[in-house]
mmCIF file of C-alpha atoms in Angstrom:
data_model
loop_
_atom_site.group_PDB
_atom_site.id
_atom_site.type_symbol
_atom_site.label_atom_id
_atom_site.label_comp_id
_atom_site.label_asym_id
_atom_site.label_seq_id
_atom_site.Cartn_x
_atom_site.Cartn_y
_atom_site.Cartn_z
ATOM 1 C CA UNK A 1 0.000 0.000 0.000
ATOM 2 C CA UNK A 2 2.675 2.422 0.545
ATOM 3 C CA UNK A 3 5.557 0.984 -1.522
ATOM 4 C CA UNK A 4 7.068 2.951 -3.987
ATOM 5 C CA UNK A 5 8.168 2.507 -7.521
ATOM 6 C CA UNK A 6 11.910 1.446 -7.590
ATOM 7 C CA UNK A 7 13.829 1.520 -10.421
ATOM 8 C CA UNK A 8 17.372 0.204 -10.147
ATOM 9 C CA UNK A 9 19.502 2.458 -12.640
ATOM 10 C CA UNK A 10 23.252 2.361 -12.307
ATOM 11 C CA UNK A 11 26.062 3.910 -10.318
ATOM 12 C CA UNK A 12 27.605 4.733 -13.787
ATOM 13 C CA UNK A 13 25.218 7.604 -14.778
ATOM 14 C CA UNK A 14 27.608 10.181 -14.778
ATOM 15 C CA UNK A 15 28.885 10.900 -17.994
ATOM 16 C CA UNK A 16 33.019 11.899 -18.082
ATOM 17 C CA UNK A 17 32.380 12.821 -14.768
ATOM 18 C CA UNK A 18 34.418 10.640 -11.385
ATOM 19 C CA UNK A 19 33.976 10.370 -7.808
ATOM 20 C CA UNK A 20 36.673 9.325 -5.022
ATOM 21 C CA UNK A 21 36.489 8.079 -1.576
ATOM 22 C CA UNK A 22 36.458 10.796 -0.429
ATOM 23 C CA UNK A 23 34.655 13.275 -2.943
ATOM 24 C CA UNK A 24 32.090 10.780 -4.103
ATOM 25 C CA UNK A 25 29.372 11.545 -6.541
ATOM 26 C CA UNK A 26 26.486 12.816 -5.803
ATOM 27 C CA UNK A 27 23.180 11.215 -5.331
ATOM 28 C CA UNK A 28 21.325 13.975 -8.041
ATOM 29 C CA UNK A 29 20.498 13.446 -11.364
ATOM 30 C CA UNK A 30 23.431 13.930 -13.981
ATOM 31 C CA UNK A 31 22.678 17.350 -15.930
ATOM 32 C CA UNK A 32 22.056 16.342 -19.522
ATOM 33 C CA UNK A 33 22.521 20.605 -20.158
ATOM 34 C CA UNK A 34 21.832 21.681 -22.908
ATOM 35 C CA UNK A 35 19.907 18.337 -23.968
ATOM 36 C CA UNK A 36 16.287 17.565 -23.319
ATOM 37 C CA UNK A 37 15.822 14.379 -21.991
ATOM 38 C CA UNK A 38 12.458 13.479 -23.640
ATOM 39 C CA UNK A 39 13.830 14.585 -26.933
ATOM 40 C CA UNK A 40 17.135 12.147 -26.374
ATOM 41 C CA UNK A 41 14.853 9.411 -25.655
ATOM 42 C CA UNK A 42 12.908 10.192 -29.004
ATOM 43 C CA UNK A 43 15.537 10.047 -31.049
ATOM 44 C CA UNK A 44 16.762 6.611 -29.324
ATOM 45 C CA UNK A 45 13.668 5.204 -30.921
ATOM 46 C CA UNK A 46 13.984 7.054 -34.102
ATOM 47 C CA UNK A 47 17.485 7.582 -35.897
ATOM 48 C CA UNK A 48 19.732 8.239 -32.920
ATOM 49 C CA UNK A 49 21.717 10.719 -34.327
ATOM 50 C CA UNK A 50 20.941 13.868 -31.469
ATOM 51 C CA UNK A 51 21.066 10.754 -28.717
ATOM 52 C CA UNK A 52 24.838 9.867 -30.533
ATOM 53 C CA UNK A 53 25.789 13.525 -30.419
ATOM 54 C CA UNK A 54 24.717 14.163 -26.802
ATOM 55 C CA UNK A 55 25.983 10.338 -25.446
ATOM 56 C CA UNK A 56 29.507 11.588 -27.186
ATOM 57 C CA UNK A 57 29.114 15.130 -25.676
ATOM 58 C CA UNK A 58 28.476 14.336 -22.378
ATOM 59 C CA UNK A 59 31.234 11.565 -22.107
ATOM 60 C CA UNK A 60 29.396 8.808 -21.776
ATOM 61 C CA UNK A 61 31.165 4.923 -22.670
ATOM 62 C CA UNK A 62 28.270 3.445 -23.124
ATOM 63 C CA UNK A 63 24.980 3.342 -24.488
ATOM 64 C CA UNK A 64 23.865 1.076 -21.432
ATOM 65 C CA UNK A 65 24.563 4.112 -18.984
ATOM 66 C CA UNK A 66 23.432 6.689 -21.255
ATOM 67 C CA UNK A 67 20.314 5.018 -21.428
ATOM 68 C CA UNK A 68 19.993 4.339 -17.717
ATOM 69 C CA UNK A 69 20.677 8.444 -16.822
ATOM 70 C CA UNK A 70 18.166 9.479 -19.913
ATOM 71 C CA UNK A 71 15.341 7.133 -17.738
ATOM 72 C CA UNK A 72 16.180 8.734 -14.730
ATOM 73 C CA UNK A 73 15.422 11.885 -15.804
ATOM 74 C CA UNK A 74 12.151 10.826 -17.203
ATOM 75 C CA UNK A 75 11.129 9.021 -13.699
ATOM 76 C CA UNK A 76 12.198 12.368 -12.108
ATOM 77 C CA UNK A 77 10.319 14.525 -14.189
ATOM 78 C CA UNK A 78 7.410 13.392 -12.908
ATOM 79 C CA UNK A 79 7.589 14.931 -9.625
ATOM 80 C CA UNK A 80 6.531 11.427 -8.379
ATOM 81 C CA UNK A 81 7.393 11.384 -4.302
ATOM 82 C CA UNK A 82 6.970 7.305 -5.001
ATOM 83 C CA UNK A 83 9.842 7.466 -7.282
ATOM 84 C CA UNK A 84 13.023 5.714 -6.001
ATOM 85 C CA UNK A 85 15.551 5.551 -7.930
ATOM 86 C CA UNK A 86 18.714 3.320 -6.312
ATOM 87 C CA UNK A 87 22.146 3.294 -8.600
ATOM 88 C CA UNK A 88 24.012 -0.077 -7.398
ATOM 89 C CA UNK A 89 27.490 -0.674 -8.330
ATOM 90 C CA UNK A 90 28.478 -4.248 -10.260
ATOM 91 C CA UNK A 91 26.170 -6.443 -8.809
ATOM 92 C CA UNK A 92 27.857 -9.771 -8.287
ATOM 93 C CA UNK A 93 27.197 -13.016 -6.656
ATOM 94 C CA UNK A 94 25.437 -13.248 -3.154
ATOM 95 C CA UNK A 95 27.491 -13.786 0.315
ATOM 96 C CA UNK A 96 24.426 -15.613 1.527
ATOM 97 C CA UNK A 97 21.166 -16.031 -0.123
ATOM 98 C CA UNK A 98 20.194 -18.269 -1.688
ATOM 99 C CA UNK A 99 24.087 -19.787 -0.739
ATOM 100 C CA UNK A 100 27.133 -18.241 -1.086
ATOM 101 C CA UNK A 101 28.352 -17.087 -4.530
ATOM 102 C CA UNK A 102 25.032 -17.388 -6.370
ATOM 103 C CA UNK A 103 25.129 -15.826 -9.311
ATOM 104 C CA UNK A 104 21.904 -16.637 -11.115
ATOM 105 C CA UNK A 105 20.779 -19.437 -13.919
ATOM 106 C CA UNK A 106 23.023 -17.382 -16.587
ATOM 107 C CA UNK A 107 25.564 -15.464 -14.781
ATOM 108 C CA UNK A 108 26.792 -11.866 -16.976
ATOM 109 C CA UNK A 109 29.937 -12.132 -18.486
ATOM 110 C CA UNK A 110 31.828 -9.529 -16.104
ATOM 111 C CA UNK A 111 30.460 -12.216 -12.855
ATOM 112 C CA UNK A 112 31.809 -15.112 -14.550
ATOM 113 C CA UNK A 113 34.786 -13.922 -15.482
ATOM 114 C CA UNK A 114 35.446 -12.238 -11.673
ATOM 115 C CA UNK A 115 34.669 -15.746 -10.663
ATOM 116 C CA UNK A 116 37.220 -17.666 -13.109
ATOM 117 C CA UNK A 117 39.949 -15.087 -11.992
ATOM 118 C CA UNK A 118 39.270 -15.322 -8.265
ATOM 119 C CA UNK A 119 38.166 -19.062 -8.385
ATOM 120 C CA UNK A 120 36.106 -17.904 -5.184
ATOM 121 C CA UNK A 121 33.225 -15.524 -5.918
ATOM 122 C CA UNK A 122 32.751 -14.882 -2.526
ATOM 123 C CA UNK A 123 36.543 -12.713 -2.455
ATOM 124 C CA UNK A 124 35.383 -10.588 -5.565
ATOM 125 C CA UNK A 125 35.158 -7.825 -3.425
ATOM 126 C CA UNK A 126 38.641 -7.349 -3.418
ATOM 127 C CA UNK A 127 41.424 -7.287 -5.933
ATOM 128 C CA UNK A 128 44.793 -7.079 -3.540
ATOM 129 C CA UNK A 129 44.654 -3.623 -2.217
ATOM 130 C CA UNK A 130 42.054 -2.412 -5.235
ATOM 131 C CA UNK A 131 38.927 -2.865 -4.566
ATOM 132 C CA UNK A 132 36.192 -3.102 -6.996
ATOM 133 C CA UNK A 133 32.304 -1.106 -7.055
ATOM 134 C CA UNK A 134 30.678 -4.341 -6.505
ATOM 135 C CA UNK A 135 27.974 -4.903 -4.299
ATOM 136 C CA UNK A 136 26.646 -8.687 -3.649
ATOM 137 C CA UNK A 137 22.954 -9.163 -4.987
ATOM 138 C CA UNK A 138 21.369 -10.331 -1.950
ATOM 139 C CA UNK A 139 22.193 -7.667 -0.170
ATOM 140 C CA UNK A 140 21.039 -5.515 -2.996
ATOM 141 C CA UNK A 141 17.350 -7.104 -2.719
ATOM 142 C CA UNK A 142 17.736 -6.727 1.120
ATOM 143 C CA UNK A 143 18.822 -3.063 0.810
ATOM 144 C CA UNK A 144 16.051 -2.177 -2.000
ATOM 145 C CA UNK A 145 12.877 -4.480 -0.443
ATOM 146 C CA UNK A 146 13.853 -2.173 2.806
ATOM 147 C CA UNK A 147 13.848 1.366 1.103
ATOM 148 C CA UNK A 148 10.878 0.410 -0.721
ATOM 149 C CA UNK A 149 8.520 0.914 1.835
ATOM 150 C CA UNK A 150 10.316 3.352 3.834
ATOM 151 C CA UNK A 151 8.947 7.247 3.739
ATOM 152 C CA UNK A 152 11.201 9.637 1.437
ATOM 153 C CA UNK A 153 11.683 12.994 2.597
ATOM 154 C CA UNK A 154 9.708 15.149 0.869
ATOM 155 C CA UNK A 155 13.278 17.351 0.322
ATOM 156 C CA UNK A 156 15.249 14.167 -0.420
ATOM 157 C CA UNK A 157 16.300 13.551 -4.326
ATOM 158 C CA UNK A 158 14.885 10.208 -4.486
ATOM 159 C CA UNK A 159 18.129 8.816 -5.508
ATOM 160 C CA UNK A 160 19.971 6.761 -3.589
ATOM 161 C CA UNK A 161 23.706 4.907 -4.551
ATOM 162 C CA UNK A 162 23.836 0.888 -3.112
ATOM 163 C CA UNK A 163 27.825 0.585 -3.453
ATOM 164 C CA UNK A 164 29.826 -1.983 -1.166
ATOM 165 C CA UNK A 165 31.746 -1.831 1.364
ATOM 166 C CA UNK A 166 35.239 -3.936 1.420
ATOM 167 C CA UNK A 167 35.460 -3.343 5.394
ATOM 168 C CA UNK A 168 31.315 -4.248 6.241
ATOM 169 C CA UNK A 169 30.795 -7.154 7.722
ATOM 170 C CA UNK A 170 28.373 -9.469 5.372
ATOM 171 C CA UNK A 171 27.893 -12.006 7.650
ATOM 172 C CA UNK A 172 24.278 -11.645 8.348
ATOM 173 C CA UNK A 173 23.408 -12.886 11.932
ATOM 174 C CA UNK A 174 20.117 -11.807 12.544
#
């Protein structure tokens, strides 16, 4: 009754732009300026050449996050206070649930090859002292099943990031 509308866009929605531990990027919606998000996703149905020219523009690698930010402005446009939007990082295989390192029926290629270099899914997290924007799915589906019936303030962007954590503790004892 009072769940909101979640979609799950990415954590790569920012064009050229780069966060850091400590200066992370924001939780706001990417500015698409001087392009007009309805009339990008037009011409992503039609001949794609203004979406091509503003994807290029705005420094995006892919069409797969340039797609994802152009949705996000359209959810956000609609003033909607039921609108969440929550940008995980690579979603990988689970720490617990179902069992430890499911990945799915047809894992994507970047899981499956994490899991051939590491041999243990359950270490993708961490690549020697790099660590990697990966966040385990069943946490994911704990974190977004939570925030989807949890009251947004009314100031509040509706966007929220779902990145991991090397140092938390997934061991869920509850």
């Amino acid at each position: 009754k009072n769940a909101k509308f979640v979609y799950i866009s990415t954590a790569f929605v920012h064009g050229c732009e780069t966060g850091t531990k400590t200066e992370p990027l924001p939780e706001t919606l990417f500015s698409l300026h001087p392009y007009d998000p309805l009339e990008l996703y037009k011409s992503m149905l039609g001949t794609q050449s203004y979406a091509s020219a503003a994807m290029n523009a705005l420094g995006f690698p892919n069409t797969y996050t340039f797609s994802k930010c152009i949705c996000e402005h359209l959810l956000h446009g609609e003033n909607d206070q039921n609108t969440l939007i929550i940008r995980p990082s690579i979603v990988g295989p689970s720490v617990q649930e179902p069992f430890e390192g499911w990945a799915g029926e047809k894992p994507s290629t970047i899981v499956a090859a994490a899991c051939l270099y590491l041999k243990f899914p359950y270490n993708m997290w961490c690549f020697g002292k790099e660590t990697v924007p990966f966040v385990p799915v069943d946490v994911l589906c704990r974190a977004i099943i939570s925030r989807a019936f949890i009251c947004l303030d009314p100031d509040a962007s509706g966007i929220e990031g779902a990145f991991s954590d090397p140092s938390a503790d997934y061991d869920n004892e509850e």
